[in-house]
Amino acid sequence: MSLVIGIDCGLSGAVAVLEDTKLVSVHDMPTLVIETNKKAKRQVSAPMLASTIAAIKPDHAYVEKPASRPGQSVVAMFGFGRSLGVVEGVLAALNIPVTYVAPATWTKQMGKPAGKDASRHRAMELFPEHQDWFKRVKDDGRAEAALIAVWGIRHG
């Protein structure tokens, strides 16, 4: 029996848990709001993420590792880089082996067309018993985490 997690690192990302090929659970990325220079900003919470992943006790983690995109702001890239760093630090501290996968790789191999809705629809196809987990537009992070985990099982 193999227990793996797929992680979409964004603030609207998630951690999906697969036991062999069965989707067991999906956890929204734990975030908190901090105030910096009188502005409220959301960040991934390292302690809450560590607690979530430690409770799962995965054998392996598959993590999306995208590169910067043309037109993306420096602030947005810095924020995403911070989130990815928190995920990397938590997985390292918990001694969980990690495989990183580029978005272009997993999306192509999982048969996902372009667009966030496509992730949700593909996850609903693969996991019809859990369609409720992916029904809202904001559930794209959950869907992508689940697809990354499936990619890991199939290609990791």
Tab-separated table of N, CA and C in Angstrom:
chain	number	residue	atom	x	y	z
A	1	MET	N	0.850	-1.183	0.000
A	1	MET	CA	0.000	0.000	0.000
A	1	MET	C	0.892	1.242	0.000
A	2	SER	N	0.597	2.150	-0.891
A	2	SER	CA	1.354	3.383	-1.014
A	2	SER	C	0.462	4.569	-0.680
A	3	LEU	N	0.942	5.445	0.173
A	3	LEU	CA	0.201	6.644	0.538
A	3	LEU	C	1.009	7.841	0.042
A	4	VAL	N	0.455	8.571	-0.931
A	4	VAL	CA	1.160	9.713	-1.507
A	4	VAL	C	0.292	10.955	-1.408
A	5	ILE	N	0.954	12.100	-1.484
A	5	ILE	CA	0.239	13.367	-1.540
A	5	ILE	C	0.653	14.122	-2.798
A	6	GLY	N	-0.285	14.861	-3.341
A	6	GLY	CA	-0.032	15.792	-4.429
A	6	GLY	C	-0.270	17.181	-3.881
A	7	ILE	N	0.617	18.111	-4.208
A	7	ILE	CA	0.498	19.455	-3.651
A	7	ILE	C	0.512	20.509	-4.742
A	8	ASP	N	-0.535	21.340	-4.738
A	8	ASP	CA	-0.584	22.567	-5.516
A	8	ASP	C	-0.239	23.661	-4.513
A	9	CYS	N	0.915	24.304	-4.694
A	9	CYS	CA	1.493	25.186	-3.669
A	9	CYS	C	0.853	26.561	-3.519
A	10	GLY	N	0.022	26.967	-4.403
A	10	GLY	CA	-0.524	28.317	-4.332
A	10	GLY	C	-1.387	28.562	-3.107
A	11	LEU	N	-1.687	29.824	-2.855
A	11	LEU	CA	-2.533	30.182	-1.715
A	11	LEU	C	-3.913	29.542	-1.819
A	12	SER	N	-4.360	29.294	-3.030
A	12	SER	CA	-5.631	28.601	-3.243
A	12	SER	C	-5.396	27.140	-3.583
A	13	GLY	N	-4.202	26.668	-3.278
A	13	GLY	CA	-3.830	25.292	-3.563
A	13	GLY	C	-4.393	24.314	-2.558
A	14	ALA	N	-3.846	23.109	-2.588
A	14	ALA	CA	-4.365	22.059	-1.715
A	14	ALA	C	-3.354	20.926	-1.612
A	15	VAL	N	-3.681	20.010	-0.709
A	15	VAL	CA	-2.927	18.765	-0.537
A	15	VAL	C	-3.929	17.632	-0.736
A	16	ALA	N	-3.683	16.800	-1.748
A	16	ALA	CA	-4.557	15.661	-2.019
A	16	ALA	C	-3.852	14.388	-1.574
A	17	VAL	N	-4.612	13.465	-0.996
A	17	VAL	CA	-4.061	12.224	-0.450
A	17	VAL	C	-4.601	11.046	-1.244
A	18	LEU	N	-3.677	10.243	-1.794
A	18	LEU	CA	-4.051	9.027	-2.503
A	18	LEU	C	-3.465	7.813	-1.794
A	19	GLU	N	-4.309	6.821	-1.587
A	19	GLU	CA	-3.857	5.530	-1.080
A	19	GLU	C	-3.943	4.592	-2.268
A	20	ASP	N	-2.775	4.182	-2.761
A	20	ASP	CA	-2.671	3.496	-4.047
A	20	ASP	C	-3.312	4.406	-5.098
A	21	THR	N	-4.430	4.036	-5.687
A	21	THR	CA	-5.052	4.909	-6.691
A	21	THR	C	-6.352	5.525	-6.180
A	22	LYS	N	-6.679	5.311	-4.931
A	22	LYS	CA	-7.933	5.815	-4.355
A	22	LYS	C	-7.712	7.171	-3.690
A	23	LEU	N	-8.520	8.152	-4.091
A	23	LEU	CA	-8.459	9.471	-3.463
A	23	LEU	C	-9.110	9.381	-2.091
A	24	VAL	N	-8.313	9.648	-1.059
A	24	VAL	CA	-8.767	9.500	0.317
A	24	VAL	C	-9.290	10.816	0.885
A	25	SER	N	-8.572	11.908	0.624
A	25	SER	CA	-8.974	13.211	1.144
A	25	SER	C	-8.282	14.325	0.377
A	26	VAL	N	-8.832	15.513	0.526
A	26	VAL	CA	-8.229	16.717	-0.038
A	26	VAL	C	-8.313	17.794	1.034
A	27	HIS	N	-7.181	18.455	1.274
A	27	HIS	CA	-7.099	19.498	2.297
A	27	HIS	C	-6.734	20.815	1.620
A	28	ASP	N	-7.553	21.834	1.810
A	28	ASP	CA	-7.210	23.149	1.272
A	28	ASP	C	-5.913	23.626	1.911
A	29	MET	N	-5.138	24.374	1.143
A	29	MET	CA	-3.872	24.894	1.663
A	29	MET	C	-4.162	25.768	2.880
A	30	PRO	N	-3.552	25.449	4.020
A	30	PRO	CA	-3.811	26.258	5.219
A	30	PRO	C	-3.113	27.617	5.104
A	31	THR	N	-3.888	28.657	5.275
A	31	THR	CA	-3.326	30.007	5.175
A	31	THR	C	-3.706	30.816	6.400
A	32	LEU	N	-2.997	31.905	6.567
A	32	LEU	CA	-3.330	32.872	7.608
A	32	LEU	C	-3.143	34.252	7.035
A	33	VAL	N	-3.748	35.221	7.678
A	33	VAL	CA	-3.642	36.603	7.220
A	33	VAL	C	-2.720	37.337	8.177
A	34	ILE	N	-1.716	37.980	7.614
A	34	ILE	CA	-0.804	38.792	8.426
A	34	ILE	C	-0.867	40.227	7.925
A	35	GLU	N	-0.549	41.145	8.805
A	35	GLU	CA	-0.554	42.550	8.418
A	35	GLU	C	0.888	43.018	8.260
A	36	THR	N	1.181	43.551	7.076
A	36	THR	CA	2.499	44.089	6.777
A	36	THR	C	2.320	45.464	6.165
A	37	ASN	N	2.958	46.447	6.737
A	37	ASN	CA	2.839	47.826	6.235
A	37	ASN	C	1.379	48.246	6.088
A	38	LYS	N	0.582	47.888	7.083
A	38	LYS	CA	-0.842	48.235	7.149
A	38	LYS	C	-1.660	47.602	6.022
A	39	LYS	N	-1.151	46.507	5.458
A	39	LYS	CA	-1.878	45.761	4.435
A	39	LYS	C	-2.016	44.327	4.907
A	40	ALA	N	-3.204	43.781	4.768
A	40	ALA	CA	-3.446	42.389	5.132
A	40	ALA	C	-3.065	41.498	3.950
A	41	LYS	N	-2.236	40.487	4.223
A	41	LYS	CA	-1.805	39.562	3.178
A	41	LYS	C	-1.967	38.128	3.658
A	42	ARG	N	-2.429	37.279	2.751
A	42	ARG	CA	-2.522	35.852	3.055
A	42	ARG	C	-1.197	35.177	2.780
A	43	GLN	N	-0.858	34.222	3.637
A	43	GLN	CA	0.346	33.415	3.457
A	43	GLN	C	0.033	31.980	3.832
A	44	VAL	N	0.799	31.057	3.264
A	44	VAL	CA	0.687	29.661	3.679
A	44	VAL	C	1.201	29.577	5.108
A	45	SER	N	0.467	28.880	5.954
A	45	SER	CA	0.864	28.702	7.351
A	45	SER	C	1.726	27.452	7.477
A	46	ALA	N	3.004	27.633	7.751
A	46	ALA	CA	3.918	26.496	7.896
A	46	ALA	C	3.504	25.567	9.038
A	47	PRO	N	3.164	26.081	10.227
A	47	PRO	CA	2.769	25.164	11.305
A	47	PRO	C	1.510	24.351	10.981
A	48	MET	N	0.518	25.005	10.383
A	48	MET	CA	-0.713	24.271	10.049
A	48	MET	C	-0.469	23.257	8.936
A	49	LEU	N	0.359	23.614	7.948
A	49	LEU	CA	0.682	22.675	6.878
A	49	LEU	C	1.464	21.490	7.432
A	50	ALA	N	2.424	21.766	8.303
A	50	ALA	CA	3.213	20.688	8.912
A	50	ALA	C	2.316	19.740	9.706
A	51	SER	N	1.387	20.290	10.441
A	51	SER	CA	0.457	19.477	11.221
A	51	SER	C	-0.397	18.594	10.316
A	52	THR	N	-0.900	19.164	9.229
A	52	THR	CA	-1.729	18.418	8.275
A	52	THR	C	-0.946	17.264	7.658
A	53	ILE	N	0.247	17.568	7.155
A	53	ILE	CA	1.041	16.540	6.466
A	53	ILE	C	1.560	15.495	7.452
A	54	ALA	N	1.956	15.906	8.648
A	54	ALA	CA	2.427	14.944	9.658
A	54	ALA	C	1.318	13.958	10.023
A	55	ALA	N	0.079	14.428	10.088
A	55	ALA	CA	-1.048	13.544	10.417
A	55	ALA	C	-1.314	12.541	9.298
A	56	ILE	N	-1.033	12.936	8.055
A	56	ILE	CA	-1.251	12.052	6.903
A	56	ILE	C	-0.183	10.946	6.859
A	57	LYS	N	1.063	11.300	7.190
A	57	LYS	CA	2.201	10.366	7.144
A	57	LYS	C	2.399	9.753	5.750
A	58	PRO	N	2.559	10.600	4.732
A	58	PRO	CA	2.710	10.071	3.376
A	58	PRO	C	4.079	9.422	3.156
A	59	ASP	N	4.100	8.478	2.212
A	59	ASP	CA	5.351	7.841	1.813
A	59	ASP	C	6.136	8.719	0.840
A	60	HIS	N	5.412	9.556	0.089
A	60	HIS	CA	6.045	10.389	-0.934
A	60	HIS	C	5.153	11.592	-1.224
A	61	ALA	N	5.769	12.684	-1.644
A	61	ALA	CA	5.030	13.882	-2.047
A	61	ALA	C	5.385	14.241	-3.483
A	62	TYR	N	4.367	14.615	-4.243
A	62	TYR	CA	4.549	15.112	-5.605
A	62	TYR	C	4.094	16.563	-5.588
A	63	VAL	N	5.003	17.444	-5.974
A	63	VAL	CA	4.768	18.884	-5.826
A	63	VAL	C	4.923	19.576	-7.170
A	64	GLU	N	3.929	20.414	-7.503
A	64	GLU	CA	4.034	21.219	-8.718
A	64	GLU	C	5.086	22.301	-8.504
A	65	LYS	N	5.965	22.432	-9.476
A	65	LYS	CA	7.011	23.448	-9.381
A	65	LYS	C	7.047	24.259	-10.678
A	66	PRO	N	6.151	25.223	-10.793
A	66	PRO	CA	6.119	26.028	-12.009
A	66	PRO	C	7.210	27.100	-12.010
A	67	ALA	N	7.472	27.601	-13.187
A	67	ALA	CA	8.404	28.714	-13.346
A	67	ALA	C	7.590	29.992	-13.487
A	68	SER	N	8.282	31.123	-13.484
A	68	SER	CA	7.576	32.391	-13.653
A	68	SER	C	6.962	32.447	-15.047
A	69	ARG	N	5.869	33.202	-15.141
A	69	ARG	CA	5.179	33.353	-16.414
A	69	ARG	C	5.321	34.799	-16.890
A	70	PRO	N	5.421	34.992	-18.197
A	70	PRO	CA	5.494	36.363	-18.714
A	70	PRO	C	4.293	37.176	-18.260
A	71	GLY	N	4.547	38.389	-17.818
A	71	GLY	CA	3.473	39.276	-17.396
A	71	GLY	C	3.084	39.130	-15.935
A	72	GLN	N	3.651	38.139	-15.261
A	72	GLN	CA	3.325	37.964	-13.838
A	72	GLN	C	4.150	38.959	-13.028
A	73	SER	N	3.498	39.585	-12.061
A	73	SER	CA	4.170	40.626	-11.295
A	73	SER	C	5.237	40.043	-10.369
A	74	VAL	N	6.176	40.868	-10.011
A	74	VAL	CA	7.235	40.471	-9.084
A	74	VAL	C	6.634	40.107	-7.732
A	75	VAL	N	5.646	40.862	-7.293
A	75	VAL	CA	4.994	40.597	-6.012
A	75	VAL	C	4.322	39.220	-6.031
A	76	ALA	N	3.633	38.912	-7.125
A	76	ALA	CA	2.960	37.615	-7.240
A	76	ALA	C	3.976	36.475	-7.237
A	77	MET	N	5.055	36.636	-7.980
A	77	MET	CA	6.079	35.583	-8.022
A	77	MET	C	6.767	35.422	-6.680
A	78	PHE	N	7.011	36.517	-5.984
A	78	PHE	CA	7.632	36.422	-4.667
A	78	PHE	C	6.716	35.658	-3.713
A	79	GLY	N	5.437	35.971	-3.757
A	79	GLY	CA	4.462	35.284	-2.903
A	79	GLY	C	4.391	33.805	-3.208
A	80	PHE	N	4.372	33.463	-4.494
A	80	PHE	CA	4.322	32.051	-4.859
A	80	PHE	C	5.615	31.347	-4.442
A	81	GLY	N	6.742	32.027	-4.632
A	81	GLY	CA	8.022	31.447	-4.221
A	81	GLY	C	8.071	31.194	-2.720
A	82	ARG	N	7.478	32.100	-1.953
A	82	ARG	CA	7.416	31.909	-0.511
A	82	ARG	C	6.580	30.679	-0.175
A	83	SER	N	5.435	30.535	-0.834
A	83	SER	CA	4.572	29.369	-0.595
A	83	SER	C	5.296	28.068	-0.934
A	84	LEU	N	5.980	28.054	-2.066
A	84	LEU	CA	6.737	26.866	-2.461
A	84	LEU	C	7.831	26.571	-1.439
A	85	GLY	N	8.494	27.613	-0.951
A	85	GLY	CA	9.534	27.429	0.063
A	85	GLY	C	9.000	26.855	1.365
A	86	VAL	N	7.805	27.300	1.770
A	86	VAL	CA	7.175	26.750	2.974
A	86	VAL	C	6.899	25.264	2.775
A	87	VAL	N	6.339	24.908	1.615
A	87	VAL	CA	6.051	23.495	1.319
A	87	VAL	C	7.347	22.677	1.346
A	88	GLU	N	8.380	23.178	0.676
A	88	GLU	CA	9.665	22.465	0.657
A	88	GLU	C	10.230	22.294	2.064
A	89	GLY	N	10.168	23.339	2.862
A	89	GLY	CA	10.691	23.277	4.223
A	89	GLY	C	9.933	22.288	5.090
A	90	VAL	N	8.610	22.288	4.984
A	90	VAL	CA	7.791	21.360	5.767
A	90	VAL	C	8.103	19.917	5.367
A	91	LEU	N	8.159	19.646	4.063
A	91	LEU	CA	8.440	18.286	3.614
A	91	LEU	C	9.839	17.837	4.032
A	92	ALA	N	10.806	18.734	3.966
A	92	ALA	CA	12.168	18.396	4.395
A	92	ALA	C	12.206	18.124	5.895
A	93	ALA	N	11.544	18.957	6.679
A	93	ALA	CA	11.538	18.784	8.129
A	93	ALA	C	10.875	17.468	8.537
A	94	LEU	N	9.880	17.051	7.760
A	94	LEU	CA	9.190	15.796	8.051
A	94	LEU	C	9.852	14.588	7.374
A	95	ASN	N	10.948	14.854	6.657
A	95	ASN	CA	11.732	13.804	5.999
A	95	ASN	C	10.893	13.002	4.998
A	96	ILE	N	10.103	13.709	4.218
A	96	ILE	CA	9.256	13.075	3.210
A	96	ILE	C	9.920	13.236	1.838
A	97	PRO	N	10.158	12.134	1.135
A	97	PRO	CA	10.743	12.229	-0.207
A	97	PRO	C	9.815	13.010	-1.139
A	98	VAL	N	10.428	13.800	-2.022
A	98	VAL	CA	9.662	14.693	-2.894
A	98	VAL	C	10.089	14.522	-4.341
A	99	THR	N	9.106	14.564	-5.224
A	99	THR	CA	9.356	14.655	-6.658
A	99	THR	C	8.647	15.917	-7.135
A	100	TYR	N	9.370	16.771	-7.848
A	100	TYR	CA	8.797	18.000	-8.392
A	100	TYR	C	8.405	17.750	-9.835
A	101	VAL	N	7.310	18.348	-10.250
A	101	VAL	CA	6.837	18.172	-11.615
A	101	VAL	C	6.379	19.521	-12.165
A	102	ALA	N	6.793	19.801	-13.381
A	102	ALA	CA	6.399	21.045	-14.050
A	102	ALA	C	4.943	20.941	-14.492
A	103	PRO	N	4.223	22.061	-14.456
A	103	PRO	CA	2.819	22.035	-14.872
A	103	PRO	C	2.616	21.460	-16.279
A	104	ALA	N	3.494	21.831	-17.205
A	104	ALA	CA	3.341	21.346	-18.579
A	104	ALA	C	3.441	19.828	-18.648
A	105	THR	N	4.246	19.247	-17.782
A	105	THR	CA	4.423	17.790	-17.778
A	105	THR	C	3.188	17.078	-17.260
A	106	TRP	N	2.743	17.442	-16.054
A	106	TRP	CA	1.616	16.690	-15.487
A	106	TRP	C	0.310	16.965	-16.219
A	107	THR	N	0.105	18.209	-16.692
A	107	THR	CA	-1.162	18.505	-17.370
A	107	THR	C	-1.282	17.720	-18.670
A	108	LYS	N	-0.192	17.626	-19.409
A	108	LYS	CA	-0.215	16.884	-20.679
A	108	LYS	C	-0.443	15.397	-20.419
A	109	GLN	N	0.299	14.843	-19.469
A	109	GLN	CA	0.208	13.407	-19.213
A	109	GLN	C	-1.091	13.003	-18.520
A	110	MET	N	-1.763	13.952	-17.895
A	110	MET	CA	-3.047	13.659	-17.253
A	110	MET	C	-4.225	13.960	-18.177
A	111	GLY	N	-3.941	14.415	-19.401
A	111	GLY	CA	-5.006	14.688	-20.357
A	111	GLY	C	-5.861	15.879	-19.990
A	112	LYS	N	-5.242	16.859	-19.334
A	112	LYS	CA	-5.980	18.051	-18.913
A	112	LYS	C	-5.831	19.147	-19.959
A	113	PRO	N	-6.954	19.604	-20.523
A	113	PRO	CA	-6.874	20.745	-21.435
A	113	PRO	C	-6.541	22.028	-20.670
A	114	ALA	N	-6.364	23.116	-21.381
A	114	ALA	CA	-6.031	24.395	-20.741
A	114	ALA	C	-7.207	24.910	-19.923
A	115	GLY	N	-6.890	25.673	-18.884
A	115	GLY	CA	-7.918	26.326	-18.081
A	115	GLY	C	-8.143	25.643	-16.746
A	116	LYS	N	-8.465	26.462	-15.727
A	116	LYS	CA	-8.686	25.943	-14.372
A	116	LYS	C	-9.923	25.050	-14.299
A	117	ASP	N	-10.985	25.407	-15.030
A	117	ASP	CA	-12.178	24.556	-15.019
A	117	ASP	C	-11.864	23.170	-15.550
A	118	ALA	N	-10.916	23.086	-16.463
A	118	ALA	CA	-10.534	21.791	-17.028
A	118	ALA	C	-9.967	20.874	-15.939
A	119	SER	N	-9.243	21.432	-14.982
A	119	SER	CA	-8.706	20.636	-13.872
A	119	SER	C	-9.841	20.055	-13.049
A	120	ARG	N	-10.814	20.884	-12.747
A	120	ARG	CA	-11.949	20.413	-11.948
A	120	ARG	C	-12.718	19.322	-12.681
A	121	HIS	N	-12.950	19.534	-13.968
A	121	HIS	CA	-13.705	18.546	-14.739
A	121	HIS	C	-12.933	17.230	-14.873
A	122	ARG	N	-11.625	17.318	-15.060
A	122	ARG	CA	-10.816	16.092	-15.174
A	122	ARG	C	-10.800	15.346	-13.838
A	123	ALA	N	-10.700	16.068	-12.725
A	123	ALA	CA	-10.725	15.423	-11.410
A	123	ALA	C	-12.073	14.757	-11.166
A	124	MET	N	-13.162	15.392	-11.608
A	124	MET	CA	-14.487	14.783	-11.449
A	124	MET	C	-14.630	13.520	-12.294
A	125	GLU	N	-13.991	13.500	-13.458
A	125	GLU	CA	-14.000	12.289	-14.293
A	125	GLU	C	-13.264	11.147	-13.605
A	126	LEU	N	-12.111	11.462	-13.026
A	126	LEU	CA	-11.294	10.429	-12.388
A	126	LEU	C	-11.862	9.963	-11.049
A	127	PHE	N	-12.539	10.875	-10.360
A	127	PHE	CA	-13.066	10.573	-9.024
A	127	PHE	C	-14.548	10.946	-8.935
A	128	PRO	N	-15.413	10.248	-9.679
A	128	PRO	CA	-16.828	10.621	-9.695
A	128	PRO	C	-17.490	10.533	-8.317
A	129	GLU	N	-16.958	9.693	-7.453
A	129	GLU	CA	-17.520	9.570	-6.102
A	129	GLU	C	-17.212	10.787	-5.230
A	130	HIS	N	-16.288	11.641	-5.690
A	130	HIS	CA	-15.905	12.831	-4.921
A	130	HIS	C	-16.151	14.127	-5.695
A	131	GLN	N	-17.119	14.131	-6.587
A	131	GLN	CA	-17.386	15.323	-7.392
A	131	GLN	C	-17.667	16.557	-6.541
A	132	ASP	N	-18.262	16.362	-5.382
A	132	ASP	CA	-18.558	17.502	-4.507
A	132	ASP	C	-17.297	18.233	-4.063
A	133	TRP	N	-16.188	17.544	-4.009
A	133	TRP	CA	-14.933	18.164	-3.583
A	133	TRP	C	-14.408	19.149	-4.624
A	134	PHE	N	-14.896	19.048	-5.863
A	134	PHE	CA	-14.363	19.846	-6.966
A	134	PHE	C	-15.418	20.713	-7.658
A	135	LYS	N	-16.603	20.844	-7.074
A	135	LYS	CA	-17.716	21.472	-7.781
A	135	LYS	C	-17.646	22.995	-7.867
A	136	ARG	N	-16.983	23.652	-6.932
A	136	ARG	CA	-16.932	25.116	-6.948
A	136	ARG	C	-15.753	25.609	-7.802
A	137	VAL	N	-15.899	26.762	-8.389
A	137	VAL	CA	-14.822	27.340	-9.194
A	137	VAL	C	-13.536	27.439	-8.372
A	138	LYS	N	-13.666	27.794	-7.087
A	138	LYS	CA	-12.470	27.956	-6.255
A	138	LYS	C	-11.843	26.618	-5.848
A	139	ASP	N	-12.403	25.500	-6.289
A	139	ASP	CA	-11.845	24.179	-5.980
A	139	ASP	C	-10.804	23.728	-6.997
A	140	ASP	N	-10.359	24.633	-7.864
A	140	ASP	CA	-9.362	24.256	-8.858
A	140	ASP	C	-8.053	23.805	-8.212
A	141	GLY	N	-7.670	24.382	-7.074
A	141	GLY	CA	-6.462	23.952	-6.377
A	141	GLY	C	-6.587	22.526	-5.864
A	142	ARG	N	-7.763	22.181	-5.381
A	142	ARG	CA	-8.023	20.804	-4.935
A	142	ARG	C	-7.882	19.842	-6.117
A	143	ALA	N	-8.489	20.223	-7.229
A	143	ALA	CA	-8.450	19.376	-8.420
A	143	ALA	C	-7.020	19.198	-8.906
A	144	GLU	N	-6.264	20.288	-8.930
A	144	GLU	CA	-4.894	20.185	-9.418
A	144	GLU	C	-4.036	19.348	-8.482
A	145	ALA	N	-4.223	19.478	-7.175
A	145	ALA	CA	-3.477	18.643	-6.227
A	145	ALA	C	-3.796	17.170	-6.452
A	146	ALA	N	-5.066	16.851	-6.669
A	146	ALA	CA	-5.467	15.466	-6.916
A	146	ALA	C	-4.853	14.946	-8.210
A	147	LEU	N	-4.858	15.765	-9.256
A	147	LEU	CA	-4.272	15.341	-10.530
A	147	LEU	C	-2.762	15.165	-10.429
A	148	ILE	N	-2.103	16.016	-9.656
A	148	ILE	CA	-0.658	15.889	-9.448
A	148	ILE	C	-0.358	14.580	-8.711
A	149	ALA	N	-1.176	14.247	-7.718
A	149	ALA	CA	-0.983	12.991	-6.985
A	149	ALA	C	-1.170	11.790	-7.910
A	150	VAL	N	-2.184	11.837	-8.750
A	150	VAL	CA	-2.404	10.737	-9.706
A	150	VAL	C	-1.226	10.648	-10.660
A	151	TRP	N	-0.759	11.788	-11.147
A	151	TRP	CA	0.419	11.787	-12.013
A	151	TRP	C	1.579	11.087	-11.314
A	152	GLY	N	1.771	11.403	-10.022
A	152	GLY	CA	2.851	10.806	-9.267
A	152	GLY	C	2.736	9.290	-9.171
A	153	ILE	N	1.528	8.804	-8.926
A	153	ILE	CA	1.302	7.354	-8.862
A	153	ILE	C	1.624	6.706	-10.195
A	154	ARG	N	1.218	7.366	-11.277
A	154	ARG	CA	1.391	6.779	-12.619
A	154	ARG	C	2.801	6.924	-13.178
A	155	HIS	N	3.453	8.050	-12.871
A	155	HIS	CA	4.729	8.360	-13.551
A	155	HIS	C	5.913	8.578	-12.629
A	156	GLY	N	5.655	8.630	-11.330
A	156	GLY	CA	6.702	8.994	-10.382
A	156	GLY	C	7.791	7.969	-10.217
